[in-house]
PDB file of C-alpha atoms and ligand atoms in Angstrom:
ATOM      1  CA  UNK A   1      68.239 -60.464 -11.208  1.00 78.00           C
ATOM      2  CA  UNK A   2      71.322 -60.216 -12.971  1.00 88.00           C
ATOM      3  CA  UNK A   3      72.595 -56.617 -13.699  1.00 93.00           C
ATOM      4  CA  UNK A   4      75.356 -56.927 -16.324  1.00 95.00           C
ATOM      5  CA  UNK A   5      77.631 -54.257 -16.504  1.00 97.00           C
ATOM      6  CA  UNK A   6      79.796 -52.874 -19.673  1.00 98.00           C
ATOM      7  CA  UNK A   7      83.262 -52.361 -18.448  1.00 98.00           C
ATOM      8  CA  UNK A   8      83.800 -49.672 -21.614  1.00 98.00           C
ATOM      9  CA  UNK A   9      80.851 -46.978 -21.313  1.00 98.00           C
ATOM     10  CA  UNK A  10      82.283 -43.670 -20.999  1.00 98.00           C
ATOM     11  CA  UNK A  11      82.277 -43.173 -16.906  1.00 98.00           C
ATOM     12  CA  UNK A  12      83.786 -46.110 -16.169  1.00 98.00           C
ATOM     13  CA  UNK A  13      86.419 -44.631 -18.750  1.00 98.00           C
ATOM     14  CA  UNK A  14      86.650 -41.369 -16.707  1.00 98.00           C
ATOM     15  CA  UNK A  15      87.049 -43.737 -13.512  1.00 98.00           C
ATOM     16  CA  UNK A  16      90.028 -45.151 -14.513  1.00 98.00           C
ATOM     17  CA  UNK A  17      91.694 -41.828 -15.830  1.00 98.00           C
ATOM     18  CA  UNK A  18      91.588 -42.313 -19.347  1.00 98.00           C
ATOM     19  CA  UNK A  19      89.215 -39.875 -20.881  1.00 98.00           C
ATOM     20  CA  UNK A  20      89.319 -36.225 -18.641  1.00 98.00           C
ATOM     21  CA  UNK A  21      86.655 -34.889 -16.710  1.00 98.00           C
ATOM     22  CA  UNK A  22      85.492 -31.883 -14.823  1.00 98.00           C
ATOM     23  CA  UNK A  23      85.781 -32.585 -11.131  1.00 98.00           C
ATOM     24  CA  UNK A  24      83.843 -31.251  -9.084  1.00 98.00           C
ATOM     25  CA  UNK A  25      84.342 -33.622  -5.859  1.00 98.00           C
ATOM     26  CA  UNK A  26      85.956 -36.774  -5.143  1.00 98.00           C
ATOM     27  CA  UNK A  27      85.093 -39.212  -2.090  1.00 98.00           C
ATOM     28  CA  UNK A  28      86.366 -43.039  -1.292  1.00 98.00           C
ATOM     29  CA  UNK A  29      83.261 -44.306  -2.753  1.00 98.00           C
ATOM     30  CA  UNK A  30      82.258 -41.644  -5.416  1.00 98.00           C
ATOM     31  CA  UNK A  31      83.073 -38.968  -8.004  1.00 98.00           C
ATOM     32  CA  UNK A  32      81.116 -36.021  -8.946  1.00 99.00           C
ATOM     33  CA  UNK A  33      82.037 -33.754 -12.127  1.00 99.00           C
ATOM     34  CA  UNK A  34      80.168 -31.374 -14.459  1.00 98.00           C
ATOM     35  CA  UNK A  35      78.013 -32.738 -17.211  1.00 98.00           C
ATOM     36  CA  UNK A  36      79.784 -32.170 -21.025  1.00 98.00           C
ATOM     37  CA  UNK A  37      76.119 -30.940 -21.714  1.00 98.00           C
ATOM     38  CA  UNK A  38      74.806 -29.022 -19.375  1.00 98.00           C
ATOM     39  CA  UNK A  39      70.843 -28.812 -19.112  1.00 97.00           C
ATOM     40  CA  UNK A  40      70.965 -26.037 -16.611  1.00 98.00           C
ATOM     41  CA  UNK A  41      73.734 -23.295 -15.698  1.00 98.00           C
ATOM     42  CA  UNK A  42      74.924 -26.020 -12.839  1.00 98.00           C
ATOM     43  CA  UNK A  43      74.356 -29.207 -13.993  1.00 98.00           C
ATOM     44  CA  UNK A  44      76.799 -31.779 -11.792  1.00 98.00           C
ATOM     45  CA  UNK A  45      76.789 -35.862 -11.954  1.00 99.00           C
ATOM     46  CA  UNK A  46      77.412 -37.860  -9.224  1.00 99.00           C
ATOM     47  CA  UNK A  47      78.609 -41.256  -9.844  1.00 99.00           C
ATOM     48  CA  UNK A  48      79.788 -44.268  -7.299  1.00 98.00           C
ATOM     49  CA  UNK A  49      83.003 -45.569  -8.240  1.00 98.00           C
ATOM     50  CA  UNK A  50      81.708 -48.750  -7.917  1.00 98.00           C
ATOM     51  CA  UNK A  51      80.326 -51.055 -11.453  1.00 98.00           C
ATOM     52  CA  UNK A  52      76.315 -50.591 -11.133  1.00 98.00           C
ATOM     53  CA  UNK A  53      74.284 -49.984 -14.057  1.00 98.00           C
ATOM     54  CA  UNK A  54      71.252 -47.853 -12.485  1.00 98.00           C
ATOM     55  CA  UNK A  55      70.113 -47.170  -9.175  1.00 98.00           C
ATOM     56  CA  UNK A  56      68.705 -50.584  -8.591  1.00 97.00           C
ATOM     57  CA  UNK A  57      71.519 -52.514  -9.472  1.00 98.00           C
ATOM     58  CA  UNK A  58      73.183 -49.974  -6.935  1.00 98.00           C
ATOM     59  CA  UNK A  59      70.621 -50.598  -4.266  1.00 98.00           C
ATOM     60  CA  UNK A  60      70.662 -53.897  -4.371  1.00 97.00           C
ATOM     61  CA  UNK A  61      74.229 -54.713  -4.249  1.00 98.00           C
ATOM     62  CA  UNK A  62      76.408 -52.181  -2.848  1.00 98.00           C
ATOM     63  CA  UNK A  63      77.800 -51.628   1.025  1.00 98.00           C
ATOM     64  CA  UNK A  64      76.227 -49.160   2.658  1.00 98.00           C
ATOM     65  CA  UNK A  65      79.228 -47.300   3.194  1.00 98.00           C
ATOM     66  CA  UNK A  66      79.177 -46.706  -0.663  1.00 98.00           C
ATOM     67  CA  UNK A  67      74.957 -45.841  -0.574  1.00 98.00           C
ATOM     68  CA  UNK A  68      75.899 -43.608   2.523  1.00 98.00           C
ATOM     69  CA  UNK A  69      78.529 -42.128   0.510  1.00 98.00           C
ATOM     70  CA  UNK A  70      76.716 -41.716  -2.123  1.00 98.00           C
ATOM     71  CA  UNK A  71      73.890 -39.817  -0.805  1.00 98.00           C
ATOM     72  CA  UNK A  72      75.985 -37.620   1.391  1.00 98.00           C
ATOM     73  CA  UNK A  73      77.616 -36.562  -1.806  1.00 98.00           C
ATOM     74  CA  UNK A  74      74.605 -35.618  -3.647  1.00 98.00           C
ATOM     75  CA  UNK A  75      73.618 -33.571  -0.697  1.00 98.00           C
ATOM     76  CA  UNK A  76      77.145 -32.022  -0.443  1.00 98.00           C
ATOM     77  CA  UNK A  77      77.535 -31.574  -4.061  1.00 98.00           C
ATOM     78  CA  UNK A  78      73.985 -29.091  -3.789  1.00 98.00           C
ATOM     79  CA  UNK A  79      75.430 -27.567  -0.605  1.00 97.00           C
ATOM     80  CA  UNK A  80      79.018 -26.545  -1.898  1.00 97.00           C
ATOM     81  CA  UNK A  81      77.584 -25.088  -5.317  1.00 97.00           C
ATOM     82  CA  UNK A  82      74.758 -23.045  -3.528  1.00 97.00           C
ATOM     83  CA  UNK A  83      71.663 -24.483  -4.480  1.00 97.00           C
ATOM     84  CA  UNK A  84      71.042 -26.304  -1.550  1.00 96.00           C
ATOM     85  CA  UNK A  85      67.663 -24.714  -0.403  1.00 94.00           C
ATOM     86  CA  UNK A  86      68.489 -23.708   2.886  1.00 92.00           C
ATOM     87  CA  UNK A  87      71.429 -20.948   1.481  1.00 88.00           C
ATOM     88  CA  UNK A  88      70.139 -20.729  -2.278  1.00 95.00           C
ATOM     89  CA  UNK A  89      67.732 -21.392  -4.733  1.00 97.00           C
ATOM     90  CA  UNK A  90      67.185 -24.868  -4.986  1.00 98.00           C
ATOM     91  CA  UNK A  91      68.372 -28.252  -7.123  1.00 98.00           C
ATOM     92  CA  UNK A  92      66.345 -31.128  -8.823  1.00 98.00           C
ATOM     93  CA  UNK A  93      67.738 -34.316  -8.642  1.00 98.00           C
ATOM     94  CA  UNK A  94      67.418 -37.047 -11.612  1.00 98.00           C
ATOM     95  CA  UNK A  95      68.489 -40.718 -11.930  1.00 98.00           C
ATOM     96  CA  UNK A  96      67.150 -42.247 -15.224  1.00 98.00           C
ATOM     97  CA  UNK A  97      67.270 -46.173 -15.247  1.00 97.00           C
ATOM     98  CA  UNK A  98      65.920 -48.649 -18.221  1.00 90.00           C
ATOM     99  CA  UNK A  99      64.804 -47.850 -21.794  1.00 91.00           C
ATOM    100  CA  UNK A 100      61.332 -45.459 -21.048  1.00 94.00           C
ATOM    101  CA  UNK A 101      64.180 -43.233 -19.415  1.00 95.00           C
ATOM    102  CA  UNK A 102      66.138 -43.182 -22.189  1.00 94.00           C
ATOM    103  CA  UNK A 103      68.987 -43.887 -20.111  1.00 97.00           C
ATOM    104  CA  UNK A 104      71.954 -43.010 -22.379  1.00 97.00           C
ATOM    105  CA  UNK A 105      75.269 -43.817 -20.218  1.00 98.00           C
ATOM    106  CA  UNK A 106      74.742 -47.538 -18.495  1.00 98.00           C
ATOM    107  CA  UNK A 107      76.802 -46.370 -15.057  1.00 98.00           C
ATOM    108  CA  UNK A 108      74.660 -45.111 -12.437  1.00 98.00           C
ATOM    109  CA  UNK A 109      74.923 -41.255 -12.092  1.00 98.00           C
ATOM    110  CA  UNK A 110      72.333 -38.731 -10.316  1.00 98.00           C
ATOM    111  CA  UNK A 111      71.962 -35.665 -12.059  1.00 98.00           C
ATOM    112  CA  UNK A 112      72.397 -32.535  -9.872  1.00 98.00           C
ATOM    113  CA  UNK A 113      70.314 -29.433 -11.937  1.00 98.00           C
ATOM    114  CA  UNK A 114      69.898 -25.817 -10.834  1.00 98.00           C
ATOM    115  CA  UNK A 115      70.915 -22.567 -11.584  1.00 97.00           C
ATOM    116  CA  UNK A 116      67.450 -21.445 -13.166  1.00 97.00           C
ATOM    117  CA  UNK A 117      63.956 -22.230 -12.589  1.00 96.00           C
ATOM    118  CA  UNK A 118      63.172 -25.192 -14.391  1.00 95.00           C
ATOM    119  CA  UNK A 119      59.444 -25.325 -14.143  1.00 94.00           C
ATOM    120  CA  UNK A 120      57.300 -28.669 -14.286  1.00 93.00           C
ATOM    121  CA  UNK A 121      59.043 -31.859 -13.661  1.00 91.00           C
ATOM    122  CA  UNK A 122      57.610 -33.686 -16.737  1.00 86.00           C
ATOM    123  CA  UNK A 123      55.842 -32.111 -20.026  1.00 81.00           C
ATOM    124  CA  UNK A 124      53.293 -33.767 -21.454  1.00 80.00           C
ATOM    125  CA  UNK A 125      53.231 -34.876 -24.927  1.00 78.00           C
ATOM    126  CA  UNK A 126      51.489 -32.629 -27.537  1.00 72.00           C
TER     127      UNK A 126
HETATM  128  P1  AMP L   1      71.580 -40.243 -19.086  1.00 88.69           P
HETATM  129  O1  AMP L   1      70.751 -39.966 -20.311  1.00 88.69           O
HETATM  130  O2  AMP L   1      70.812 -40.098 -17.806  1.00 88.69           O
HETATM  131  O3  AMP L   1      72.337 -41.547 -19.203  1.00 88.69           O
HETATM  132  O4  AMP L   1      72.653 -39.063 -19.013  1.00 88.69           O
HETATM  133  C1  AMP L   1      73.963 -39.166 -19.482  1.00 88.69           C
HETATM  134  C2  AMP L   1      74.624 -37.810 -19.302  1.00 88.69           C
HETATM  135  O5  AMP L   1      76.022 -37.975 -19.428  1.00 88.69           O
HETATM  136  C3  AMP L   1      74.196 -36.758 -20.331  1.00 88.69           C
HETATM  137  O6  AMP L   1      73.651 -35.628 -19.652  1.00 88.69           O
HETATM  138  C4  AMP L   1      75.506 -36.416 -21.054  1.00 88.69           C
HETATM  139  O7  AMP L   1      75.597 -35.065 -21.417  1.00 88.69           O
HETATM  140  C5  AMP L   1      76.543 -36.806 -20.013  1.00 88.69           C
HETATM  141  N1  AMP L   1      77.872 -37.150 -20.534  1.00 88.69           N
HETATM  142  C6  AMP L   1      78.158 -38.002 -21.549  1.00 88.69           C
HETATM  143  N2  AMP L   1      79.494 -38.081 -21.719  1.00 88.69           N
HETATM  144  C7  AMP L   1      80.050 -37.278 -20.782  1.00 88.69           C
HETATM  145  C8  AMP L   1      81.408 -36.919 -20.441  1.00 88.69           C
HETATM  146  N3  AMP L   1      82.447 -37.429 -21.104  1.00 88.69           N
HETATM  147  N4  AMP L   1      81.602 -36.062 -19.412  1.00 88.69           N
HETATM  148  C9  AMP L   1      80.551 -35.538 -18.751  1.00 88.69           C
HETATM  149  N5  AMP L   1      79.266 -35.844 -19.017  1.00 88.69           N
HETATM  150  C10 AMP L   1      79.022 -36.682 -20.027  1.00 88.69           C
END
């Protein structure tokens, strides 16, 4: 398949410096900064620097030095907020990818949520 990527959504905007962000960690292969709407009192994206749309596009074409990088983030992202569960309460982490996701921001980010008990994963419809 061919992922097609759109050089203007908003984090590849904040890669290149020209809308701010809040930083929350910087690697060679990935940033991580705090979501302008936070869903829970620490709610943190991780993004590779790299252009992939969603984590398949990711999976499928980048090194893995970047999908090392990547997850070693996440992990210490959790671990340098205190949520990871050996030192603190605990995170959930979320990728969304495709329309039933309602993926809003077409650069692929994992979001980092904890800070309060969030309860079931997924609610069911009324
Ligand atoms: P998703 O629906 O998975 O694509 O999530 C996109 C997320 O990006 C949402 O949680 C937004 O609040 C967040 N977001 C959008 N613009 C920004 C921004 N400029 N800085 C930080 N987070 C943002």
């Amino acid at each position: 398949m061919a992922y097609s990527y759109d050089t203007e959504n908003i984090f590849a905007k904040i890669l290149r410096g020209e809308i701010p962000n809040d930083t929350v960690l910087e690697t060679e292969h990935c940033l991580a900064f705090r979501d302008i709407a936070p869903q829970t009192p620490d709610h943190i994206l991780v993004i590779p620097r790299g252009a992939y749309v969603n984590f398949d596009h990711f999976v499928t074409e980048a090194s893995d030095a970047e999908i090392l990088d990547f997850n070693r983030t996440v992990a210490r992202v959790c671990k340098e907020a205190g949520v990871s569960p050996d030192t603190g309460n605990g995170y959930r982490v979320i990728t969304n990818a495709g329309p039933d996701s309602m993926q809003e921001v077409p650069h692929l980010h994992f979001h980092i949520l904890a800070g309060r008990n969030m309860g079931a994963l997924l609610v069911k419809p009324a």
